[in-house]
Coordinates of C-alpha atoms in Angstrom, one line a residue:
M68 CA 0.0 0.0 0.0
T69 CA 1.1 3.6 -0.6
M70 CA 1.2 6.1 2.1
P71 CA -1.5 8.7 2.6
I72 CA -0.7 11.8 0.6
D73 CA -1.9 15.3 1.3
P74 CA -0.9 17.3 -1.9
S75 CA -1.0 20.5 0.1
Q76 CA 1.9 19.4 2.3
T77 CA 5.6 19.5 1.6
L78 CA 8.0 16.6 1.8
E79 CA 9.3 18.1 5.0
Q80 CA 5.8 18.0 6.5
L81 CA 5.0 14.5 5.2
G82 CA 8.3 13.0 6.4
G83 CA 8.4 15.0 9.6
Q84 CA 12.0 16.0 9.0
R85 CA 13.4 19.5 8.2
W86 CA 16.7 19.6 6.5
P87 CA 19.1 22.4 7.6
D88 CA 19.9 25.0 4.9
P89 CA 22.6 23.9 2.5
P90 CA 26.1 25.5 2.7
P91 CA 26.4 28.6 0.5
D92 CA 29.0 26.9 -1.7
T93 CA 27.0 23.8 -2.4
T94 CA 26.0 22.7 -5.9
S95 CA 22.9 24.0 -7.7
L96 CA 21.4 20.5 -7.6
V97 CA 21.6 20.3 -3.8
K98 CA 20.1 23.8 -3.5
A99 CA 17.3 22.8 -5.8
V100 CA 16.5 19.6 -3.9
H101 CA 16.3 21.5 -0.6
E102 CA 14.0 24.1 -2.1
L103 CA 11.7 21.5 -3.7
R104 CA 11.4 19.6 -0.4
R105 CA 9.7 22.8 0.9
R106 CA 7.1 23.0 -1.8
P107 CA 3.7 21.3 -1.6
V108 CA 4.0 18.0 -3.4
G109 CA 0.8 18.7 -5.4
D110 CA 2.5 21.8 -6.9
L111 CA 5.6 20.0 -8.2
R112 CA 6.0 19.8 -12.0
P113 CA 6.9 16.5 -13.7
D114 CA 10.5 17.7 -14.2
E115 CA 10.7 18.6 -10.5
L116 CA 9.3 15.2 -9.5
A117 CA 11.9 13.6 -11.8
R118 CA 14.8 15.6 -10.2
L119 CA 13.7 14.5 -6.7
I120 CA 13.0 10.9 -7.6
T121 CA 16.4 10.6 -9.3
Q122 CA 18.0 11.6 -6.1
D123 CA 15.8 9.1 -4.2
V124 CA 14.2 11.9 -2.2
G125 CA 10.7 11.4 -0.9
L126 CA 10.0 8.2 -2.7
P127 CA 7.1 7.0 -0.5
W128 CA 5.2 10.1 -1.5
L129 CA 6.5 11.1 -4.9
L130 CA 6.5 7.7 -6.6
P131 CA 2.7 7.4 -6.3
I132 CA 2.3 10.9 -7.7
A133 CA 4.7 10.3 -10.6
A134 CA 3.2 6.8 -11.4
R135 CA -0.3 8.3 -11.6
I136 CA 0.9 10.9 -14.1
L137 CA 2.6 8.3 -16.2
C138 CA -0.4 6.0 -16.1
D139 CA -2.9 8.8 -16.9
T140 CA -0.9 9.9 -19.9
A141 CA 0.0 6.5 -21.3
P142 CA -3.2 5.9 -23.3
G143 CA -2.6 9.2 -25.3
Q144 CA 1.0 8.4 -26.0
A145 CA 0.2 5.6 -28.5
A146 CA -2.0 8.1 -30.4
G147 CA 0.9 10.5 -30.7
G148 CA 0.4 12.5 -27.6
W149 CA 3.2 14.0 -25.4
Y150 CA 4.8 11.7 -22.8
D151 CA 7.4 12.7 -20.2
D152 CA 10.4 10.5 -20.9
D153 CA 12.4 12.1 -18.2
L154 CA 9.8 11.3 -15.5
L155 CA 9.5 7.8 -16.8
Y156 CA 13.3 7.3 -16.7
A157 CA 13.5 8.6 -13.2
V158 CA 10.7 6.2 -12.0
V159 CA 11.9 3.0 -13.8
T160 CA 15.5 3.4 -12.8
R161 CA 14.8 3.2 -9.0
N162 CA 16.3 0.2 -7.2
P163 CA 14.1 -2.8 -7.9
R164 CA 13.7 -3.4 -4.1
V165 CA 11.8 -0.1 -3.9
W166 CA 8.9 -1.7 -5.7
E167 CA 8.6 -4.4 -3.1
Q168 CA 7.1 -1.7 -0.9
F169 CA 4.6 -0.7 -3.6
P170 CA 3.3 -3.9 -5.2
D171 CA -0.1 -2.4 -6.3
L172 CA 1.6 0.6 -7.7
A173 CA 4.2 -1.5 -9.5
H174 CA 1.4 -3.6 -11.1
E175 CA -0.5 -0.6 -12.4
L176 CA 2.7 1.0 -13.7
R177 CA 3.7 -2.2 -15.4
R178 CA 0.5 -2.3 -17.4
A179 CA 0.9 1.3 -18.5
V180 CA 4.6 0.9 -19.5
E181 CA 3.7 -2.1 -21.6
T182 CA 1.5 0.0 -23.8
L183 CA 4.1 2.6 -24.6
V184 CA 5.4 2.9 -28.2
D185 CA 8.4 4.6 -29.8
L186 CA 10.3 5.3 -26.7
S187 CA 13.9 6.6 -27.1
R188 CA 16.4 3.9 -26.8
Y189 CA 17.9 5.0 -23.5
V190 CA 14.4 5.0 -21.9
R191 CA 13.3 1.8 -23.6
D192 CA 16.2 -0.2 -22.3
E193 CA 15.6 1.0 -18.8
A194 CA 11.8 0.4 -19.1
E195 CA 12.4 -3.2 -20.2
T196 CA 14.8 -3.8 -17.3
F197 CA 12.2 -2.4 -15.0
L198 CA 9.5 -4.7 -16.3
G199 CA 11.8 -7.7 -15.9
S200 CA 12.6 -6.8 -12.3
L201 CA 9.1 -6.2 -10.9
P202 CA 7.7 -8.3 -8.0
E203 CA 4.7 -10.5 -8.6
A204 CA 1.4 -8.8 -9.3
P205 CA -0.7 -8.2 -6.1
T206 CA -3.2 -10.9 -5.2
A207 CA -6.0 -8.3 -5.1
G208 CA -5.6 -7.9 -8.8
V209 CA -8.0 -5.8 -10.8
F210 CA -10.7 -5.9 -8.1
W211 CA -8.7 -4.1 -5.4
A212 CA -11.1 -1.9 -3.4
A213 CA -14.0 -3.1 -5.5
P214 CA -15.6 -5.9 -3.5
E215 CA -19.0 -5.6 -5.1
S216 CA -17.7 -6.1 -8.5
R217 CA -15.5 -9.0 -7.3
A218 CA -18.6 -10.7 -5.8
V219 CA -20.6 -10.3 -9.0
W220 CA -17.8 -11.6 -11.2
E221 CA -17.6 -14.8 -9.1
A222 CA -21.3 -15.4 -9.8
L223 CA -21.5 -14.6 -13.5
P224 CA -22.9 -17.4 -15.7
P225 CA -20.7 -19.0 -18.5
T226 CA -22.6 -17.2 -21.3
V227 CA -21.9 -13.8 -19.8
M228 CA -18.2 -14.7 -19.1
A229 CA -17.9 -15.8 -22.8
A230 CA -19.3 -12.5 -24.0
I231 CA -16.9 -10.6 -21.7
A232 CA -14.0 -12.7 -23.0
R233 CA -14.9 -11.7 -26.6
C234 CA -14.9 -8.0 -25.5
D235 CA -11.6 -8.4 -23.9
A236 CA -10.1 -10.2 -26.9
E237 CA -11.2 -7.3 -29.1
R238 CA -9.8 -4.8 -26.7
L239 CA -6.5 -6.7 -26.5
E240 CA -6.1 -6.5 -30.3
V241 CA -6.6 -2.7 -30.2
E242 CA -4.0 -2.3 -27.5
R243 CA -1.5 -4.7 -29.2
S244 CA -1.8 -2.7 -32.4
R245 CA -0.4 0.3 -30.6
V246 CA 2.8 -1.2 -29.4
V247 CA 6.1 -2.4 -30.9
P248 CA 6.4 -6.1 -31.8
H249 CA 8.6 -7.2 -28.9
V250 CA 6.1 -5.7 -26.4
R251 CA 3.1 -7.0 -28.3
E252 CA 4.3 -10.6 -27.9
R253 CA 4.2 -10.3 -24.1
M254 CA 0.6 -8.8 -24.0
T255 CA -1.8 -11.6 -23.1
A256 CA -4.6 -9.5 -21.5
P257 CA -5.9 -6.0 -22.1
V258 CA -5.0 -3.2 -19.8
Y259 CA -8.5 -1.9 -20.0
S260 CA -10.5 -5.1 -19.6
V261 CA -14.2 -5.3 -18.8
A262 CA -13.3 -6.3 -15.2
H263 CA -11.0 -3.3 -15.0
R264 CA -13.8 -0.9 -16.2
F265 CA -16.3 -2.1 -13.6
A266 CA -13.7 -2.1 -10.8
S267 CA -12.6 1.4 -11.7
W268 CA -16.2 2.6 -11.7
E269 CA -16.8 1.1 -8.3
R270 CA -13.6 2.5 -6.9
L271 CA -14.6 6.0 -8.1
A272 CA -18.0 5.7 -6.4
R273 CA -16.3 4.6 -3.2
R274 CA -13.7 7.5 -3.4
M275 CA -16.5 10.0 -3.4
E276 CA -18.4 8.5 -0.5
P277 CA -17.7 9.3 3.2
G278 CA -15.3 6.9 4.8
W279 CA -13.1 6.2 1.8
A280 CA -9.8 4.9 3.4
G281 CA -7.8 4.4 0.2
E282 CA -4.2 5.5 0.4
D283 CA -3.3 5.8 -3.3
Y284 CA -2.8 9.2 -5.0
Y285 CA -5.7 10.2 -7.3
S286 CA -5.5 13.0 -9.7
I287 CA -8.3 14.9 -11.6
S288 CA -7.0 13.4 -14.9
A289 CA -7.6 9.9 -13.3
Y290 CA -11.1 11.0 -12.7
G291 CA -11.5 11.7 -16.4
N292 CA -10.1 8.3 -17.2
D293 CA -12.7 6.7 -14.9
L294 CA -15.5 8.6 -16.7
D295 CA -14.1 7.3 -20.0
S296 CA -14.3 3.8 -18.5
R297 CA -17.9 4.3 -17.8
D298 CA -18.4 5.3 -21.5
A299 CA -16.8 2.1 -22.5
L300 CA -19.2 0.1 -20.3
E301 CA -22.1 1.3 -22.5
Q302 CA -20.5 -0.7 -25.4
V303 CA -19.9 -3.7 -23.1
M304 CA -23.5 -3.8 -22.1
R305 CA -24.7 -3.8 -25.7
A306 CA -22.3 -6.7 -26.4
L307 CA -23.8 -8.9 -23.7
P308 CA -26.1 -11.8 -24.7
A309 CA -29.7 -10.6 -25.1
E310 CA -30.9 -13.1 -22.5
T311 CA -28.8 -11.3 -19.9
G312 CA -31.7 -8.8 -19.6
E313 CA -31.8 -7.6 -16.0
G314 CA -29.0 -9.9 -14.9
L315 CA -26.1 -9.5 -12.6
L316 CA -24.0 -7.1 -14.6
P317 CA -26.8 -4.7 -15.5
Q318 CA -27.9 -4.7 -11.9
L319 CA -24.3 -4.0 -10.7
L320 CA -23.9 -1.2 -13.2
G321 CA -27.2 0.3 -12.0
R322 CA -26.1 0.2 -8.4
L323 CA -22.8 1.8 -9.2
D324 CA -24.4 4.5 -11.3
A325 CA -26.8 5.2 -8.4
R326 CA -23.9 5.6 -6.0
F327 CA -22.1 7.9 -8.4
R328 CA -25.3 10.0 -8.8
A329 CA -25.7 10.2 -5.0
S330 CA -22.2 11.6 -4.5
T331 CA -22.4 14.2 -7.3
L332 CA -24.4 17.3 -8.3
P333 CA -25.5 18.6 -11.7
D334 CA -22.8 20.7 -13.3
P335 CA -24.4 22.7 -16.1
E336 CA -21.4 24.9 -16.3
R337 CA -19.2 21.9 -17.1
S338 CA -16.7 23.3 -14.5
L339 CA -14.4 20.2 -14.7
R340 CA -14.1 20.1 -18.5
L341 CA -10.8 21.8 -18.6
W342 CA -9.2 18.9 -16.7
A343 CA -11.5 16.0 -17.4
R344 CA -12.5 15.6 -21.0
P345 CA -14.1 12.7 -22.8
A346 CA -11.8 10.8 -25.0
A347 CA -14.4 10.3 -27.7
E348 CA -15.4 13.3 -29.8
G349 CA -19.1 14.0 -30.1
P350 CA -22.0 16.4 -29.4
E351 CA -22.4 17.4 -25.8
E352 CA -26.0 16.1 -25.7
E353 CA -24.8 12.6 -26.5
L354 CA -22.4 12.4 -23.6
G355 CA -23.3 10.2 -20.6
E356 CA -24.8 12.0 -17.6
W357 CA -21.6 11.4 -15.6
W358 CA -19.9 14.1 -17.8
R359 CA -22.6 16.6 -16.7
R360 CA -22.1 16.1 -13.0
K361 CA -19.4 17.0 -10.4
P362 CA -18.5 15.4 -7.1
V363 CA -19.8 16.7 -3.9
R364 CA -16.5 15.6 -2.3
A365 CA -13.8 15.9 -4.9
P366 CA -11.7 12.7 -4.6
W367 CA -8.5 14.4 -6.0
T368 CA -8.3 17.0 -3.2
G369 CA -7.2 14.5 -0.5

């Protein structure tokens, strides 16, 4: 598990340790590290995170933040979007033993890194070394912090599981088409599986409810990704066998939607659209209602 992170606090506050001022004749790097330790971690830019992580400073708090940025931006990288190679390099070059402390985080980061394409050689070599050194995936797997989805999955009939397998197979081919051959050969399951979509939607509902005790860092861009996952579930439901009707999955989705609705308010001004945008282009009126609501308790504010 990662440690609780309050983005308004500095590394000095989070770690409970204030460093003395550096000597006047010290290097610019040392001065910069001291200064960055006194800045709120939520205000640190990716290049500043990379500088601190490369120096192994504040890893229990900064690795989750950096990994979330990398995971959030990975889907767009294959489509030609910008990706922070320097931050990726800083993260994947940490001592492999570091990841033994963060098995869930390592598992999530692994799945994101495996989808990346056209990395520069110096980063690609380190990324492959990172993938080969990771500890085993966490036993909680895709359903971590999603007990209701897990319970439903264990009770699904074979016909529904077969339909889900077909959806996952189609998604896997999409994801494999975006990566280089040597990575493609290792991909045996999609990053964004049907189970992942349901579990992510349940976790979002839980994040916005009172009493959420999760300790992972969650950004507003991750919120947008979760809304995109809800969009994808519309296609999943259409692909299910007709006889499913009001079966377990539709009932689960209805309950999760109700929980989301109960923790949000109408947002006619689309106040979050600058930070959380739908991946699919289309008329505003065709978007799901989740894009037209905002959380009562914003999960990305700690």
